[in-house]
XYZ file of C-alpha atoms in Angstrom:
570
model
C -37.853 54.410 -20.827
C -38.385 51.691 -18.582
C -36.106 48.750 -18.312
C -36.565 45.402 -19.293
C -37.004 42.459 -16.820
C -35.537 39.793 -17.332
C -36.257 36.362 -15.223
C -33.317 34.622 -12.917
C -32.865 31.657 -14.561
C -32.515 33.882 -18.221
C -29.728 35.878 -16.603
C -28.102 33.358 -15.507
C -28.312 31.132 -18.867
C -26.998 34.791 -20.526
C -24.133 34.648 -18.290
C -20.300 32.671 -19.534
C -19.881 29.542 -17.306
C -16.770 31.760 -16.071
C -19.136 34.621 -14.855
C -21.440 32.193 -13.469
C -19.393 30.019 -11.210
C -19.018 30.669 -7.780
C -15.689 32.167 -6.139
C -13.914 29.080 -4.416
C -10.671 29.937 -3.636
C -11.966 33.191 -0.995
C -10.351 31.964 2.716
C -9.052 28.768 1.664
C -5.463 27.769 2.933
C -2.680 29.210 1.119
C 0.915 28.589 0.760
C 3.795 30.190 -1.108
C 7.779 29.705 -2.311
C 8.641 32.392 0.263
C 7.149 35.673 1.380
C 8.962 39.298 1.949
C 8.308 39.778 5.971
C 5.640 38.705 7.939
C 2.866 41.113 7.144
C 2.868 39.091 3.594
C 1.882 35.836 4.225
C -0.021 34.130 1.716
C -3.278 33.937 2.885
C -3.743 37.745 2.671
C -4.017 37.254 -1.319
C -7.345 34.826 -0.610
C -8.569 37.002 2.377
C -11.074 39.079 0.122
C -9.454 42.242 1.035
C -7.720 44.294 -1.516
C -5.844 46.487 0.622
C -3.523 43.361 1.608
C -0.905 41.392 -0.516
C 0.934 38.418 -0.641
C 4.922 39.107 -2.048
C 7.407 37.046 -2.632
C 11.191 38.108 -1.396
C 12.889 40.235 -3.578
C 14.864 39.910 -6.975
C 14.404 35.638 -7.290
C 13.014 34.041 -9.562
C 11.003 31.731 -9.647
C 8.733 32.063 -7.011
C 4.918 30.542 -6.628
C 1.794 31.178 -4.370
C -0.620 28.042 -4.423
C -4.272 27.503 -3.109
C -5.687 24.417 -1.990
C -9.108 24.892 -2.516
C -10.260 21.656 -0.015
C -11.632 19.363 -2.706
C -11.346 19.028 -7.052
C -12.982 21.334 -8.738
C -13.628 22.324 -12.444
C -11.509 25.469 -12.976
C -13.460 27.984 -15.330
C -12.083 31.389 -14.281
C -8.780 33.067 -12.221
C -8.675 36.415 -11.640
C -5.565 38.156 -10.293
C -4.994 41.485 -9.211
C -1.513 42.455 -9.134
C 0.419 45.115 -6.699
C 3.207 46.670 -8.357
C 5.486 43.859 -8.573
C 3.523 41.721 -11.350
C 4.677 38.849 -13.108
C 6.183 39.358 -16.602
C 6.024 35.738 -17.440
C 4.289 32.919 -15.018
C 1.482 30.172 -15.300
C -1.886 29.161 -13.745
C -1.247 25.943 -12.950
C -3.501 23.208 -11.380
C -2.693 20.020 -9.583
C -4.839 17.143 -8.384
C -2.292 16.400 -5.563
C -0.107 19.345 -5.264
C 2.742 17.383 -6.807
C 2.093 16.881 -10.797
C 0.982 20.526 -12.431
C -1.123 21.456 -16.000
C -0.773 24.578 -17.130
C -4.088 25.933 -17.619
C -2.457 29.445 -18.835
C 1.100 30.903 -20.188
C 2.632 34.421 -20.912
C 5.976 35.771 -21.351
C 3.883 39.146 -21.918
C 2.073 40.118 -18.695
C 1.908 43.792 -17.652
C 0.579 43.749 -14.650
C -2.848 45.321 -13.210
C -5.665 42.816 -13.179
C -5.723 39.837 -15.190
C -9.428 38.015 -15.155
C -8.671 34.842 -17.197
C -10.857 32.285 -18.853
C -9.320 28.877 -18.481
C -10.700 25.181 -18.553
C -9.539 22.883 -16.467
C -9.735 20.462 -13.070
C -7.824 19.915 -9.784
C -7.992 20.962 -6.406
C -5.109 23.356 -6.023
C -4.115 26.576 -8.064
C -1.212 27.544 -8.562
C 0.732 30.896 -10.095
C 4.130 30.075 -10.910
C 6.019 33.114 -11.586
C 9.066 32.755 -13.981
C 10.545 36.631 -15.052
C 9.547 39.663 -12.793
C 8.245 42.619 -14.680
C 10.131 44.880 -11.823
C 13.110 44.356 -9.791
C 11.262 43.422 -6.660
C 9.736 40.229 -6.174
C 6.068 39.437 -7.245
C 3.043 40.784 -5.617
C -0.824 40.125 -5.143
C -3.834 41.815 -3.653
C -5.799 38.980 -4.544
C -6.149 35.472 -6.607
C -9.157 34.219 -7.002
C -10.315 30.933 -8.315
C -13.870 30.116 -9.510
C -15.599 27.238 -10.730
C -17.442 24.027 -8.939
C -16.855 21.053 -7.326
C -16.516 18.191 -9.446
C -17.443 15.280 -6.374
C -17.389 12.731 -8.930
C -15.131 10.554 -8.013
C -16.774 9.605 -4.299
C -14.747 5.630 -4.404
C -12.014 5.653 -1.628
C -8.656 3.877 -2.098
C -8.343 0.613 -0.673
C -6.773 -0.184 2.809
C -2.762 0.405 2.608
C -1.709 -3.445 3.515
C 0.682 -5.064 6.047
C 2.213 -2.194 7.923
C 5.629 -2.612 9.545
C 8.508 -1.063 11.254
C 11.739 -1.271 8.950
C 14.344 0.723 11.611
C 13.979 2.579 15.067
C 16.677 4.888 16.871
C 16.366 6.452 19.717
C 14.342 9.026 18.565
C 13.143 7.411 15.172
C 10.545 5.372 14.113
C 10.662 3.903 10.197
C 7.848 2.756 8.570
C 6.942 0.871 5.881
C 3.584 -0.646 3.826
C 2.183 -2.132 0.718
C 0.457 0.181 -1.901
C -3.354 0.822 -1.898
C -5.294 0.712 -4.938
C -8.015 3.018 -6.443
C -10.296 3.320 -9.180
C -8.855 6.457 -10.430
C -5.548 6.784 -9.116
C -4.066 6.930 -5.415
C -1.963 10.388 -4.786
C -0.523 9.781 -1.702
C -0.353 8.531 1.767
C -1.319 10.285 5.608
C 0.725 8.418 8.284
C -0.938 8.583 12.048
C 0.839 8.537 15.276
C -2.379 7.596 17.556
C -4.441 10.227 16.502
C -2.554 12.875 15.319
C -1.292 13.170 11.534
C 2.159 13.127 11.875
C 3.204 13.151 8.014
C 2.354 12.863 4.330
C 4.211 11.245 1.677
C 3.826 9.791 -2.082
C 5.761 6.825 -1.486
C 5.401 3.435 0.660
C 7.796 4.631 3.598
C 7.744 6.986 6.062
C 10.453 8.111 9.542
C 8.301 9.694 12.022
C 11.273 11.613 13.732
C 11.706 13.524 17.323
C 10.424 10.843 19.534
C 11.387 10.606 23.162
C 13.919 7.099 23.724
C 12.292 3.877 25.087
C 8.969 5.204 24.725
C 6.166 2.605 22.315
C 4.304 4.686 19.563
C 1.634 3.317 17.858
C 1.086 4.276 13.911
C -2.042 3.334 11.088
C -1.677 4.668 7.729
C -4.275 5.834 5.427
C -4.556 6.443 1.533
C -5.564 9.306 -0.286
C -7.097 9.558 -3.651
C -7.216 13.316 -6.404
C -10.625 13.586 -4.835
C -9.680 13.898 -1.760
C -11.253 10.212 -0.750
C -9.224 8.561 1.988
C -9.272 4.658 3.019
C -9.968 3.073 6.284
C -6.768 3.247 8.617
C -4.401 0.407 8.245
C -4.336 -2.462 10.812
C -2.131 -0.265 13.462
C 1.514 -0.848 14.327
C 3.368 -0.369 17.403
C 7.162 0.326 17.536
C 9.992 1.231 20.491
C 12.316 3.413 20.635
C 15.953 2.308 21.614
C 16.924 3.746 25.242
C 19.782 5.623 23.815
C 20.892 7.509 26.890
C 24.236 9.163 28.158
C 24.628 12.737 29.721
C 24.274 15.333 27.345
C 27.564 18.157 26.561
C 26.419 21.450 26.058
C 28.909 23.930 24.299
C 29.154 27.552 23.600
C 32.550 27.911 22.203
C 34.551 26.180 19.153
C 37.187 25.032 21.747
C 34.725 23.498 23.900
C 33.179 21.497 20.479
C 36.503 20.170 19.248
C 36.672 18.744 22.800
C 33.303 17.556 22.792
C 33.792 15.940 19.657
C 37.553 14.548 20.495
C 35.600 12.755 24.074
C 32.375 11.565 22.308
C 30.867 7.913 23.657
C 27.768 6.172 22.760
C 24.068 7.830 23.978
C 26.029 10.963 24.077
C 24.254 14.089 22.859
C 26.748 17.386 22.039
C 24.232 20.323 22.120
C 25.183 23.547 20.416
C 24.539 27.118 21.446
C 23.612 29.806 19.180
C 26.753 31.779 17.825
C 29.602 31.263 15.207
C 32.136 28.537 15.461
C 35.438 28.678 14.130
C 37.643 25.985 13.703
C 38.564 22.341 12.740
C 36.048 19.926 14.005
C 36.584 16.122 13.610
C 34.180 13.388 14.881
C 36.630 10.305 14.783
C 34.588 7.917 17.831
C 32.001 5.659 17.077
C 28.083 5.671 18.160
C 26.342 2.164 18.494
C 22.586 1.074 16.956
C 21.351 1.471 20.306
C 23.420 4.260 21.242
C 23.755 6.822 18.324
C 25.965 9.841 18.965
C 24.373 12.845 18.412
C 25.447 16.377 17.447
C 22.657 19.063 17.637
C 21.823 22.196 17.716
C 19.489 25.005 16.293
C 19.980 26.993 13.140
C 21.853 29.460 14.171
C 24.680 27.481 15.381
C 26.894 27.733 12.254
C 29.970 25.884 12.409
C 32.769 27.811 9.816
C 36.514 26.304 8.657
C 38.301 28.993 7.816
C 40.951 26.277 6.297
C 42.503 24.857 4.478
C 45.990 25.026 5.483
C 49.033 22.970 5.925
C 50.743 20.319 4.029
C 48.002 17.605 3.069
C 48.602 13.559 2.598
C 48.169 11.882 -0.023
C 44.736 10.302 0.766
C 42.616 12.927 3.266
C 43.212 11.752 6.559
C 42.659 13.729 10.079
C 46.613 14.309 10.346
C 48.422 16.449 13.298
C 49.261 20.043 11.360
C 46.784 20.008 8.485
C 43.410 21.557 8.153
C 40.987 20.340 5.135
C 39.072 22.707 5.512
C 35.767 20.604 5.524
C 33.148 22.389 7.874
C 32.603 19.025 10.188
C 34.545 16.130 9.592
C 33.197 12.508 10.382
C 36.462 10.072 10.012
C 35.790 6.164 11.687
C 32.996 7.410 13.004
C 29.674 5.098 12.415
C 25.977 5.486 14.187
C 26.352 9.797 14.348
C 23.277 11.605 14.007
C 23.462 15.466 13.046
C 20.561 17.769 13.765
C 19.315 21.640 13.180
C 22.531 23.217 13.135
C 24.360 25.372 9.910
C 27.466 24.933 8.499
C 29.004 27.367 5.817
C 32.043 29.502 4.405
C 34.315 26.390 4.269
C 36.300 24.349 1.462
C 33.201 21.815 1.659
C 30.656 21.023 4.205
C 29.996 18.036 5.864
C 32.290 14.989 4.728
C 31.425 11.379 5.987
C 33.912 9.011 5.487
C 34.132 5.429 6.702
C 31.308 6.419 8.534
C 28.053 3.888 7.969
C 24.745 4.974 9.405
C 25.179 8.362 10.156
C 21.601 10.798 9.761
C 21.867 14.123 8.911
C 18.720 15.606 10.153
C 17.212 19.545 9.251
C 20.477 20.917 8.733
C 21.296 24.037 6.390
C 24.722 23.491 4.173
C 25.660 27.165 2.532
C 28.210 29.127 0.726
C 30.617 26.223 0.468
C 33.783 26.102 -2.027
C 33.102 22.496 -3.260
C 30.505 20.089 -2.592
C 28.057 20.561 0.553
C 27.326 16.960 1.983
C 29.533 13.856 0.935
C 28.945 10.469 2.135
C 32.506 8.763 1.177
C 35.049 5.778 1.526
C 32.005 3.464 1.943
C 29.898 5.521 4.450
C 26.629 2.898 3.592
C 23.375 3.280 4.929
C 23.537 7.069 5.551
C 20.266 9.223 5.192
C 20.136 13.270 4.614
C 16.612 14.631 5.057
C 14.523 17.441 5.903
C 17.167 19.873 4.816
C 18.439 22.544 3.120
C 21.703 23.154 0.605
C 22.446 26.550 -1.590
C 25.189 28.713 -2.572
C 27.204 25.825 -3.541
C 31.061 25.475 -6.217
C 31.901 29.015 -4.903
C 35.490 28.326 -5.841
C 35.569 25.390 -7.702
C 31.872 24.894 -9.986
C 32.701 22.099 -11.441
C 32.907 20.721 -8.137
C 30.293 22.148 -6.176
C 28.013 19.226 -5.829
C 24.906 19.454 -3.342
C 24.985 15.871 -1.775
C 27.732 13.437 -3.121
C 27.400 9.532 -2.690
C 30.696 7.482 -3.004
C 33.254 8.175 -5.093
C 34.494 7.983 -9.069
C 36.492 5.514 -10.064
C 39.685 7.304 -10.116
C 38.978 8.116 -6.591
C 38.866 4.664 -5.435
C 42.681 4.295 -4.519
C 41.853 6.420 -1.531
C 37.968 5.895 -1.109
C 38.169 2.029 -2.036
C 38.042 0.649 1.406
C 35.499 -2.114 0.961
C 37.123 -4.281 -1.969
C 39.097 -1.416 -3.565
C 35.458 0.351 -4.242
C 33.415 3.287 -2.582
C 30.584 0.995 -1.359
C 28.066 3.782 -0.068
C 25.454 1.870 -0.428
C 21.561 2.281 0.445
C 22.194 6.425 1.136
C 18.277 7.509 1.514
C 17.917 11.525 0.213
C 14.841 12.546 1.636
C 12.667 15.592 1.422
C 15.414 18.216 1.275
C 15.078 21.362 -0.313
C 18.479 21.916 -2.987
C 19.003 25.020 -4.757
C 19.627 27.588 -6.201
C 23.062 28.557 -6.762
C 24.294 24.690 -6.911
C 27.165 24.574 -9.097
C 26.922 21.113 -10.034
C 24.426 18.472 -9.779
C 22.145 18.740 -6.974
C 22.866 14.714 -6.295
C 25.763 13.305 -7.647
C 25.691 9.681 -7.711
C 28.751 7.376 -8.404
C 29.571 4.355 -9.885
C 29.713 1.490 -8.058
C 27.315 2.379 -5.210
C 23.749 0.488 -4.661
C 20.291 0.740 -3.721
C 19.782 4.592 -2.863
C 16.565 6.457 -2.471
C 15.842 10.056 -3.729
C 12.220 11.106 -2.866
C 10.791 14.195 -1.873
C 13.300 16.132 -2.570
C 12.881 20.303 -4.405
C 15.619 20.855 -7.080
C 16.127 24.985 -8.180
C 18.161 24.739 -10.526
C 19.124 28.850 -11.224
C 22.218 28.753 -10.911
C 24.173 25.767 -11.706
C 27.235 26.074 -14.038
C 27.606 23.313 -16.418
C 31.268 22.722 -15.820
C 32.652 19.437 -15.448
C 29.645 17.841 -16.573
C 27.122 19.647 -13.952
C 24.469 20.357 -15.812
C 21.175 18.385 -14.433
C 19.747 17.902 -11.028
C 20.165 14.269 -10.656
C 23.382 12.433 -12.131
C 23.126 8.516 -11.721
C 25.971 6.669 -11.768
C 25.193 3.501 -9.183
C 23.001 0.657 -9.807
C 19.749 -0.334 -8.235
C 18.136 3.716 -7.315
C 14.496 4.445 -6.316
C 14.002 8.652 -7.580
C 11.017 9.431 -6.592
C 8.615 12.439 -5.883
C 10.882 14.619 -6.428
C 9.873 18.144 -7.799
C 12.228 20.147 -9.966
C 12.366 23.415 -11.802
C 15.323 25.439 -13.830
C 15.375 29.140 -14.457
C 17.898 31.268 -16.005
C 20.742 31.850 -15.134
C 22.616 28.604 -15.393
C 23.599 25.770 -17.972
C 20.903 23.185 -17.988
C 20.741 20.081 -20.314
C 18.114 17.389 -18.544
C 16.732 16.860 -15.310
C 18.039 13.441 -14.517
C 21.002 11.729 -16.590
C 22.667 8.242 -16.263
C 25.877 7.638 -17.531
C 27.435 4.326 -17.488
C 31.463 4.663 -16.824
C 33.845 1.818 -16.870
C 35.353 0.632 -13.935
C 37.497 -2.304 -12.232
C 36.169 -4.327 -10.373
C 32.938 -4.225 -12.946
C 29.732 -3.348 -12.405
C 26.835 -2.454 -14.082
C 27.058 1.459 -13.382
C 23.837 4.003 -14.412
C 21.646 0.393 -14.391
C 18.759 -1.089 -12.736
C 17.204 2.768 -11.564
C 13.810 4.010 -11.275
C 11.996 7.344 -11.675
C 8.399 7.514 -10.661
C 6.211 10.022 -9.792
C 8.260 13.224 -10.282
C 7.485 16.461 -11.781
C 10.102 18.553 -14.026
C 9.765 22.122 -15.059
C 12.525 22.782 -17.651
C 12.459 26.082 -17.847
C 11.954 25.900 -21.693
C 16.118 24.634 -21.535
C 16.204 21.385 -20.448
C 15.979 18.833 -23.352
C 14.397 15.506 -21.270
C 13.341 14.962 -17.656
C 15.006 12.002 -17.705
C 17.709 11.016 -19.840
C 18.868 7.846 -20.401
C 22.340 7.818 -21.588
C 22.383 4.295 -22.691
C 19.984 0.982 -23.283
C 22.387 -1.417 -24.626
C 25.025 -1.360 -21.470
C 22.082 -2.047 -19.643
C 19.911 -4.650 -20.802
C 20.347 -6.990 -18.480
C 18.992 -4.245 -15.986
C 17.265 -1.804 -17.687
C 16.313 1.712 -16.283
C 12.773 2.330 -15.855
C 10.826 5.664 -16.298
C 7.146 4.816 -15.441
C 4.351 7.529 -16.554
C 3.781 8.780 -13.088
C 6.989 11.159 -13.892
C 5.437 14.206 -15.561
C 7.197 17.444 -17.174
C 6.555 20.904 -18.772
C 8.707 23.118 -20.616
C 10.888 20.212 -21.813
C 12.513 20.995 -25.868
C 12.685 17.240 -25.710
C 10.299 15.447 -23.740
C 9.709 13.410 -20.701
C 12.325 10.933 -21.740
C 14.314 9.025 -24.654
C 13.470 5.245 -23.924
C 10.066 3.839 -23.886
C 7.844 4.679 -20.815
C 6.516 2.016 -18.352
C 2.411 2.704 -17.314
């Protein structure tokens, strides 16, 4: 019997919108949590070839491979084919940014194979966001693949970011600054240009283009992005100079050779680490200038290790002749330090900064540490953390085991009070670090009585963290006057989890309005299913004269609770 014909256009009117639309994730750049070894990169799950894989590193979870598929797009089908290592439980997940997520599908129920999903939705990147492996390995692709079409409706650029302007330089620093750009949907983020090339992309109205040669002029425009993909005209352009910095750099190879290093330090000075383990007690106790930062450096596989403590200790920690604290590097009286690529781990706690202002810890890796990893103390204002990473936290002490730890509690204040009896570390900028998992506390502890931080950019995994002495979120704020912002977090079992970001509001002497005056904007919870609100507020009445403000740029998924207990600011 013949067949019947039937026309084109009748075929394709026959066919689901899902079968219809065009493959548009094939090639496009890819990007994952982590990968196993080399030969599993990403991209091989959008190269069209089924004989290679993208897989995550074994036995974590979670773990998430994400496509940007180059503009928005209306999302109609996603089709993954999974190696052995499949996802038990995960999402499809798309983004208009690659910051805020909607689920466009959930299981707890997957069994692997190939999964060709309908789903409705918009954005320009795809995500899968694996939560439970259905094996003990990791989880595994041959390919994802993401149809639909591009949406191009929104074609209106943001406006023109305003009045550009240097807020800081260092030697080898550059801070920026600008006023916020408008759009007629909504304006994602900002692309900062050195010259020509892009040298960094942020959410926020600041930026510290880093690395940059001393007494050298840069000149920088910035330009605004919309969900679309739309960008403004460049900024009116600024130009900034580096301070001269100089002084002869130290190299070192052996912990005896750093603790002299460190014990000689001046102003311009730059100690440069070689590869290899360090063992020992290493105290920074001279000063850098503005103009003249001291800097300690080195690359990732320098890993400086106190195998302390030991000895009798005073009263108040103090570098004293016959005790060892055990902290992994030790900055005591010792202002304008900047600290760069190296590792420290497998000490009592990591890097303490005390009476220390403007010290920059730069790309360095904190691990495997007994207490807390980084804490800026006895009024160590001014101090910035960035571009780094912090695990493995608490080993011996949870309760304890803080990630990065600004000023001091109350109780603490007899021997951290040195500015009016109080902790003042003030203005201590948390930027773009990646925390987690295995932190036994809060990722960020902030204390009472300190001012004017900023928390932005920063990933939170929260596997891992205990829930004793009160650590149970990512973010505990204490001070008054904090900007948390685009910050991305996510909780998976194990661990004790109550919300994302807490206040609390303790009592102290001299007075001050502690857990006030903060704001969240623009960051994205995943709960886990756990976690009761991304933001909790602990209390509105202690602080109505300076109320906390959660605006509706935060977003969250998997919360019991919700996005937060006080009313939300558009």
């Amino acid at each position: 019997m013949r067949g019947l014909l039937v026309p084109a256009v009748l075929f394709a009117a026959l066919l689901s919108p899902s079968q219809a639309d065009p493959l548009l994730s094939q090639g496009k750049p890819a990007t994952a949590s982590s990968v196993e070894a080399s030969g599993y990169a990403a991209a091989k799950a959008v190269d069209g070839n089924t004989g290679t894989r993208w897989a995550s590193r074994e036995g974590h979870d979670p773990e998430w491979i994400r496509v940007d598929l180059g503009s928005p797009a209306v999302i109609s089908r996603v089709k993954l084919n999974w190696e052995a290592a499949y996802a038990r439980a995960y999402k499809v997940q798309a983004s208009p940014d690659g910051s805020s997520w909607t689920d466009l599908y959930s299981t707890t129920s997957g069994d692997g194979g190939t999964d060709d999903l309908t789903v409705s939705g918009s954005g320009r990147y795809i995500r899968v966001y694996g939560t439970a492996r259905g094996t003990a390995y990791g989880y595994s692709l041959w390919e994802l693949q993401v149809y639909g079409s591009p949406s191009g409706s929104d074609s209106v650029p943001p406006t023109v970011p305003g009045s550009p302007h240097v807020t800081g330089t260092t030697s080898s620093s550059v801070s920026l600054a600008w006023t916020a750009s408008t759009d007629n949907v909504g304006v994602t983020g900002y692309e900062v240009y050195r010259g020509s090339s892009l040298v960094g992309t942020v959410t926020g109205t600041s930026f510290t283009d880093t690395g940059l040669a001393a007494s050298t002029g840069y000149t920088y425009t910035v330009k605004a992005r919309d969900a679309a993909g739309n960008r403004s005209a460049a900024s009116s352009a600024v130009t900034a100079t580096t301070s001269s910095g100089g002084g002869p750099t130290v190299d070192v190879s052996t912990a005896a050779q750093l603790i002299s290093a460190l014990a000689g330090s001046q102003p311009g000075q730059t100690i440069r680490l070689a590869a290899g383990e360090y063992h020992g007690v290493f105290v920074a106790q001279r000063a850098g200038t503005a103009a003249a930062p001291i800097t300690l450096t080195g690359p990732s596989g320098a890993i400086l290790v106190n195998d302390g403590p030991s000895g009798e200790a005073p009263s108040c920690p103090v570098p004293t002749p016959g005790w060892d604290s055990g902290y992994g590097l030790w900055l005591y009286g010792a202002p304008y330090w900047k600290l760069t690529g190296f590792t420290v781990k497998d000490s009592k706690k990591g890097i303490v900064v005390d009476d220390s202002p403007h010290v920059t810890i730069d790309g360095v890796y904190v691990h495997h540490t007994d207490e807390e990893a980084v804490h800026f103390r006895r009024s160590s204002a001014d101090g910035v953390i960035q571009n780094s990473r912090i695990d493995h936290t608490g080993l011996v002490q949870p309760g304890y085991g803080e990630g990065v730890y600004i000023g001091s509690a109350n109780s603490n204040w007899g021997c951290h009070g040195n500015t009016g009896g109080v902790d003042r570390s003030d203005r201590v900028a948390v930027l773009r670090n990646r925390l987690g998992p295995d932190i036994a506390a809060e990722h960020i502890d902030v204390k009472e009585g300190t001012f004017d931080g900023v928390i932005r950019g920063n990933t939170f995994d929260g596997t891992g963290i205990t829930g004793e002495n009160s650590g149970d979120s990512w973010v505990d704020v204490k001070g008054i006057g904090y900007l948390i912002e685009g910050n991305t977090g996510t909780f998976a079992p194990p661990g004790t989890f109550a919300n994302g970001y807490e206040t609390h509001n303790p009592s102290t002497n001299p007075s001050f309005a502690n857990g006030c005056g903060n704001v969240w904007r623009s960051n994205t919870s995943d709960l886990g299913g756990v976690g009761a609100y991304a933001i909790k507020i602990t209390s509105v009445s202690q602080c109505s004269a300076q109320p906390n403000v959660v605006y509706s740029s935060n977003t969250v998924t998997n919360a019991t609770s919700g996005l937060t207990n006080i009313p939300i600011t558009p």
